[in-house]
CSV table of C-alpha atoms in Angstrom, one decimal:
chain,number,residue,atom,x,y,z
A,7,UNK,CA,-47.3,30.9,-48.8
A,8,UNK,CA,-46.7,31.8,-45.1
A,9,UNK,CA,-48.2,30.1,-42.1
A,10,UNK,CA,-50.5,32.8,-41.6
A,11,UNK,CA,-51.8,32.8,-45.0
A,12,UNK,CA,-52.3,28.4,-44.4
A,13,UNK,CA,-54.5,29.5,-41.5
A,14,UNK,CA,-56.3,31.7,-43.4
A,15,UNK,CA,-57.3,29.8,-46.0
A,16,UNK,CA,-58.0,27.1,-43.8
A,17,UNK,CA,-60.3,29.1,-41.5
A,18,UNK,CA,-61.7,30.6,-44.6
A,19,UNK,CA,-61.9,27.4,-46.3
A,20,UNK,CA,-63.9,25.6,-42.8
A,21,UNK,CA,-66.3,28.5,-43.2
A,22,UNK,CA,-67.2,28.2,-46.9
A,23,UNK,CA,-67.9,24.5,-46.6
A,24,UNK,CA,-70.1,25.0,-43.0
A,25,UNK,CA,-72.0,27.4,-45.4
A,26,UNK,CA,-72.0,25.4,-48.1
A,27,UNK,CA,-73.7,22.1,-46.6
A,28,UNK,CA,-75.8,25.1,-44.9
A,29,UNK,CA,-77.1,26.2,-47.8
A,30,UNK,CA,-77.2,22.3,-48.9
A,31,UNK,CA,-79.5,21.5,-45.6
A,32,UNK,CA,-81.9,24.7,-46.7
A,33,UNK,CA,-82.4,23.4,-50.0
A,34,UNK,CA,-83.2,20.2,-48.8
A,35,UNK,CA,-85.9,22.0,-46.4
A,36,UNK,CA,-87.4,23.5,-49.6
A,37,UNK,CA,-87.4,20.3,-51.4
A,38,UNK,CA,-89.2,18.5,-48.7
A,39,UNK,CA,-92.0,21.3,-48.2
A,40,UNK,CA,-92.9,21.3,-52.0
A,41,UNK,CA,-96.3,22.5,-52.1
A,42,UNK,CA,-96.0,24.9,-48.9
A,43,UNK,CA,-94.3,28.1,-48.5
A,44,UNK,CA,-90.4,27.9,-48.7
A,45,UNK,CA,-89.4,30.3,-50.7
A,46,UNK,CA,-87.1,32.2,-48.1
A,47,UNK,CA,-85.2,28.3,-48.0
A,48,UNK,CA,-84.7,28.4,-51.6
A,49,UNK,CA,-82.9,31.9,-51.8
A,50,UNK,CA,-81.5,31.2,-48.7
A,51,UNK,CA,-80.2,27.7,-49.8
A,52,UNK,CA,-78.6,29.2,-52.9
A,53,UNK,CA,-77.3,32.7,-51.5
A,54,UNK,CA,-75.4,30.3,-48.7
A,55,UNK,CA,-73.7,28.6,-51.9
A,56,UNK,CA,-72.8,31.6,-53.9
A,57,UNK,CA,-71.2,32.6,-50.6
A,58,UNK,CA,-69.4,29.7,-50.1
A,59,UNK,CA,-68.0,29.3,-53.7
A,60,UNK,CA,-66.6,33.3,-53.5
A,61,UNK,CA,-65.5,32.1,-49.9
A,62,UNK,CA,-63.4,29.1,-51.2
A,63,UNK,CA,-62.3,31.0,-54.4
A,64,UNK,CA,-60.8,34.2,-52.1
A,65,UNK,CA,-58.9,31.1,-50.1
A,66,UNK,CA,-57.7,28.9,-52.8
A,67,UNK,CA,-57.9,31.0,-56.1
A,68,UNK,CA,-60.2,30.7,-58.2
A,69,UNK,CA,-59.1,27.2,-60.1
A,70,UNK,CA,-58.8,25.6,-56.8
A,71,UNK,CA,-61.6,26.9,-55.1
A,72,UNK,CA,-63.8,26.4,-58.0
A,73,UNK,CA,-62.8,22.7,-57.9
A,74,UNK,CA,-63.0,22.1,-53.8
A,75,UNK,CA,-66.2,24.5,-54.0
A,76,UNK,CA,-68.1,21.5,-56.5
A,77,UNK,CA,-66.5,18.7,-54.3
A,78,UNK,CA,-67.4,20.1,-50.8
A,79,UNK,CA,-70.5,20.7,-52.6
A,80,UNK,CA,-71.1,17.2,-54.0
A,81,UNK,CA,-70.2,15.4,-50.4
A,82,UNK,CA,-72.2,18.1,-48.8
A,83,UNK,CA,-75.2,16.3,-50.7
A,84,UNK,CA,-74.5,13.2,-50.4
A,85,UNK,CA,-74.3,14.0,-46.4
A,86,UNK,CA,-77.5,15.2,-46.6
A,87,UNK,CA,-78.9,12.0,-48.4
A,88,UNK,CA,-77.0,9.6,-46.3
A,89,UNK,CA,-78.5,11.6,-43.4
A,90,UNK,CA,-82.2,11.9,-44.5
A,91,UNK,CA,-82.4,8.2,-46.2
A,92,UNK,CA,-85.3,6.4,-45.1
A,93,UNK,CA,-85.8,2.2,-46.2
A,94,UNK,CA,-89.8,1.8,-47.5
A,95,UNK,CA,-90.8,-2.0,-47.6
A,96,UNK,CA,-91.8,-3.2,-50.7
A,97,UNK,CA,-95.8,-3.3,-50.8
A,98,UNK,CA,-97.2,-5.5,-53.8
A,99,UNK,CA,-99.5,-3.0,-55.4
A,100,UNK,CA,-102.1,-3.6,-58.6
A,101,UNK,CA,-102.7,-0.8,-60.3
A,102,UNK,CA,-105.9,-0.1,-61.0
A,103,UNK,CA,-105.6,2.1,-64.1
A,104,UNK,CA,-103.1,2.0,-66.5
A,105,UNK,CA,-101.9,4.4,-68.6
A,106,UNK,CA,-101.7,3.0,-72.5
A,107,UNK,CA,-100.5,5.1,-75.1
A,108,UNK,CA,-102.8,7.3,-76.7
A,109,UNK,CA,-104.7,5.5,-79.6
A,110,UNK,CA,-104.1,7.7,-83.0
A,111,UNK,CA,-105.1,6.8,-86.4
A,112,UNK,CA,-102.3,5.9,-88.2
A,113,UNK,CA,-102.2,6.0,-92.8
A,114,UNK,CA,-99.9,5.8,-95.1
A,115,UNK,CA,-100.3,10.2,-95.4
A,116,UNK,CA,-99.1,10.5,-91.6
A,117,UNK,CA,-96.4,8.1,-91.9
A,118,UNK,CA,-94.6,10.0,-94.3
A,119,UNK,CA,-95.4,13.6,-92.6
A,120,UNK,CA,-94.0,11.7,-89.5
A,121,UNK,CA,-91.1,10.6,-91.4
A,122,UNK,CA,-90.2,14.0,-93.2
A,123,UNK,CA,-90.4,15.9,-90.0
A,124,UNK,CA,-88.3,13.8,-88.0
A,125,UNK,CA,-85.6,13.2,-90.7
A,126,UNK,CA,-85.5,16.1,-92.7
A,127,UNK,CA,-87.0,19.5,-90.6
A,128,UNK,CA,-85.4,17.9,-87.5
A,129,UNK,CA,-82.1,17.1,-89.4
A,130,UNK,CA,-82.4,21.4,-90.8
A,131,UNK,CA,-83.0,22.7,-87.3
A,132,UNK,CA,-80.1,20.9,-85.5
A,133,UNK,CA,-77.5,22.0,-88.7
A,134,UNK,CA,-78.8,25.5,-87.8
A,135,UNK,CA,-78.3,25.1,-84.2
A,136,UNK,CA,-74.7,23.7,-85.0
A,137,UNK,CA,-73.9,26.5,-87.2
A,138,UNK,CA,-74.9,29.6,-84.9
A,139,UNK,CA,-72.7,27.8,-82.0
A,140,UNK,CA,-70.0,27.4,-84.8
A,141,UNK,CA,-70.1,30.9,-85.6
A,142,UNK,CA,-71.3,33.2,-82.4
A,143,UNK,CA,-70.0,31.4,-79.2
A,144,UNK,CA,-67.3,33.1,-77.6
A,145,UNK,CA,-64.5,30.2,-77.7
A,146,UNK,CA,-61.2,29.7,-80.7
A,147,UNK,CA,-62.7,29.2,-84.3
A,148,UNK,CA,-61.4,25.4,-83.6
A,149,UNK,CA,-63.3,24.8,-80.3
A,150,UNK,CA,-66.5,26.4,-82.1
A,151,UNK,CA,-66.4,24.3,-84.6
A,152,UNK,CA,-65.7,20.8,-83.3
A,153,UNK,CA,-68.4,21.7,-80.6
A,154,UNK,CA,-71.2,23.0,-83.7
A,155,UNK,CA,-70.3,19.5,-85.0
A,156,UNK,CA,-71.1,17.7,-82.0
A,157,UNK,CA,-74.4,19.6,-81.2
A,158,UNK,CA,-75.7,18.7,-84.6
A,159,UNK,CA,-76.1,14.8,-84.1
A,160,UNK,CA,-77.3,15.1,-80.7
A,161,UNK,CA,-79.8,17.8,-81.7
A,162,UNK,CA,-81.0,16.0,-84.5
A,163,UNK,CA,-81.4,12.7,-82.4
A,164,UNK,CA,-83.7,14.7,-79.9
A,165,UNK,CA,-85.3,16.5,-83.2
A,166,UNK,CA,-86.4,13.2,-84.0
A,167,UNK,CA,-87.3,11.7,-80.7
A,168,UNK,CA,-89.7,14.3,-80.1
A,169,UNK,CA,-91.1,14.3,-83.9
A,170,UNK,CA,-91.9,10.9,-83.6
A,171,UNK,CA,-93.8,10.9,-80.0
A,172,UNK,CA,-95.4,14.1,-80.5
A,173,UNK,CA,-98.7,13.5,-81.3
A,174,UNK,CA,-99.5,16.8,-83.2
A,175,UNK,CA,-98.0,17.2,-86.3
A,176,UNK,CA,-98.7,20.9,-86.7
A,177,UNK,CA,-97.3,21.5,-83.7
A,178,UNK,CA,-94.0,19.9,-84.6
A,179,UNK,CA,-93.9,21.6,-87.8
A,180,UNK,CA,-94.1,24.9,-86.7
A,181,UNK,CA,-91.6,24.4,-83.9
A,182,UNK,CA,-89.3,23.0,-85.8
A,183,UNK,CA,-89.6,25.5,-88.2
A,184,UNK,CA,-89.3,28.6,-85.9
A,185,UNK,CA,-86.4,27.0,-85.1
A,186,UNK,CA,-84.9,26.7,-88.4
A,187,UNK,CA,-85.5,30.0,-89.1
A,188,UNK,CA,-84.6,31.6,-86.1
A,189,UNK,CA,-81.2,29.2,-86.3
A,190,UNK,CA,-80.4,30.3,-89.8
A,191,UNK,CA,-81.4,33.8,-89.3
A,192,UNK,CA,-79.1,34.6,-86.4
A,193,UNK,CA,-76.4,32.8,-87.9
A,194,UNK,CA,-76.5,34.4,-91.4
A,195,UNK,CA,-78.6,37.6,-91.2
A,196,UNK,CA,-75.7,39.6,-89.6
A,197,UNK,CA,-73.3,38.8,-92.1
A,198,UNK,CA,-75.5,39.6,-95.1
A,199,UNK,CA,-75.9,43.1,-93.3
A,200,UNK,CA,-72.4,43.7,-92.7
């Protein structure tokens, strides 16, 4: 590197984070005017960081700009927090109405459907999940399938999570069902036409 390249990714490097915590300040604007009209500070906001990531990336590569791209980014936010924090005193409030979980009836019947959904259609879904990342994502045939592995639990855990709060029964049949199918079809379905 030559001293006029270290200027010029410096200069380069200045600009993209000015434009970065730019874009950081608009999306803050948006944020803060919720239910009004702020659309232009939204794709303002995130045109200012796609701008500043390709900025930093011509300057440091794309590795390193990639890397001081997400930490300018981070601090830029935290700035902006810092800057726009605002202490509330603590007001004792009663609430007047509070919200109790829905009363359902409850039998034996819709404690096992409860049960069989969670465990067993949640447990299908996720392996199907699993095995379509194992198979289809673009990554070595080793980091497919340690990461299809590690989907599985995690899917299944939320499988069941939601099962078990969802209310509806039919509801969480069917969508656990479509995806099952949809899970198994696009794993196995090209194969079997191949």
């Amino acid at each position: 590197m030559t001293v006029g390249s270290i200027e010029f990714s410096i200069l380069i490097s200045i600009a993209g984070g000015l434009l970065l915590a730019a874009g950081v300040v608009m999306l803050r604007k948006r944020w803060l005017e919720r239910g009004k009209a702020g659309r232009a500070f939204l794709i303002g906001g995130w045109i200012a960081i796609a701008g500043s990531l390709l900025a930093l990336a011509e300057a440091w590569g794309a590795e390193l700009g990639t890397t001081y791209a997400l930490g300018i980014l981070s601090l830029a936010s935290y700035a902006v927090i810092a800057a726009t924090f605002e202490r509330r005193t603590n007001k004792a409030r009663t609430r007047e109405g509070t919200v109790d979980p829905e009363e359902r009836p409850t039998n034996w019947r819709r404690g096992i459907g409860k049960a069989l959904l969670a465990i067993v259609l949640a447990g299908i879904a996720s392996i199907g999940v699993g095995v379509v990342a194992a198979i289809h994502l673009p990554l070595p045939p080793q980091d497919r399938a340690v990461l299809g592995g590690l989907l599985v639990p995690a899917l299944w855990g939320a499988g069941m999570a939601w099962t078990l709060c969802d209310p509806r029964l039919t509801r969480a049949t069917i969508i656990l069902v479509a995806i099952s199918a949809l899970g198994y079809g696009v794993a196995f379905l090209p194969k079997a036409f191949s």
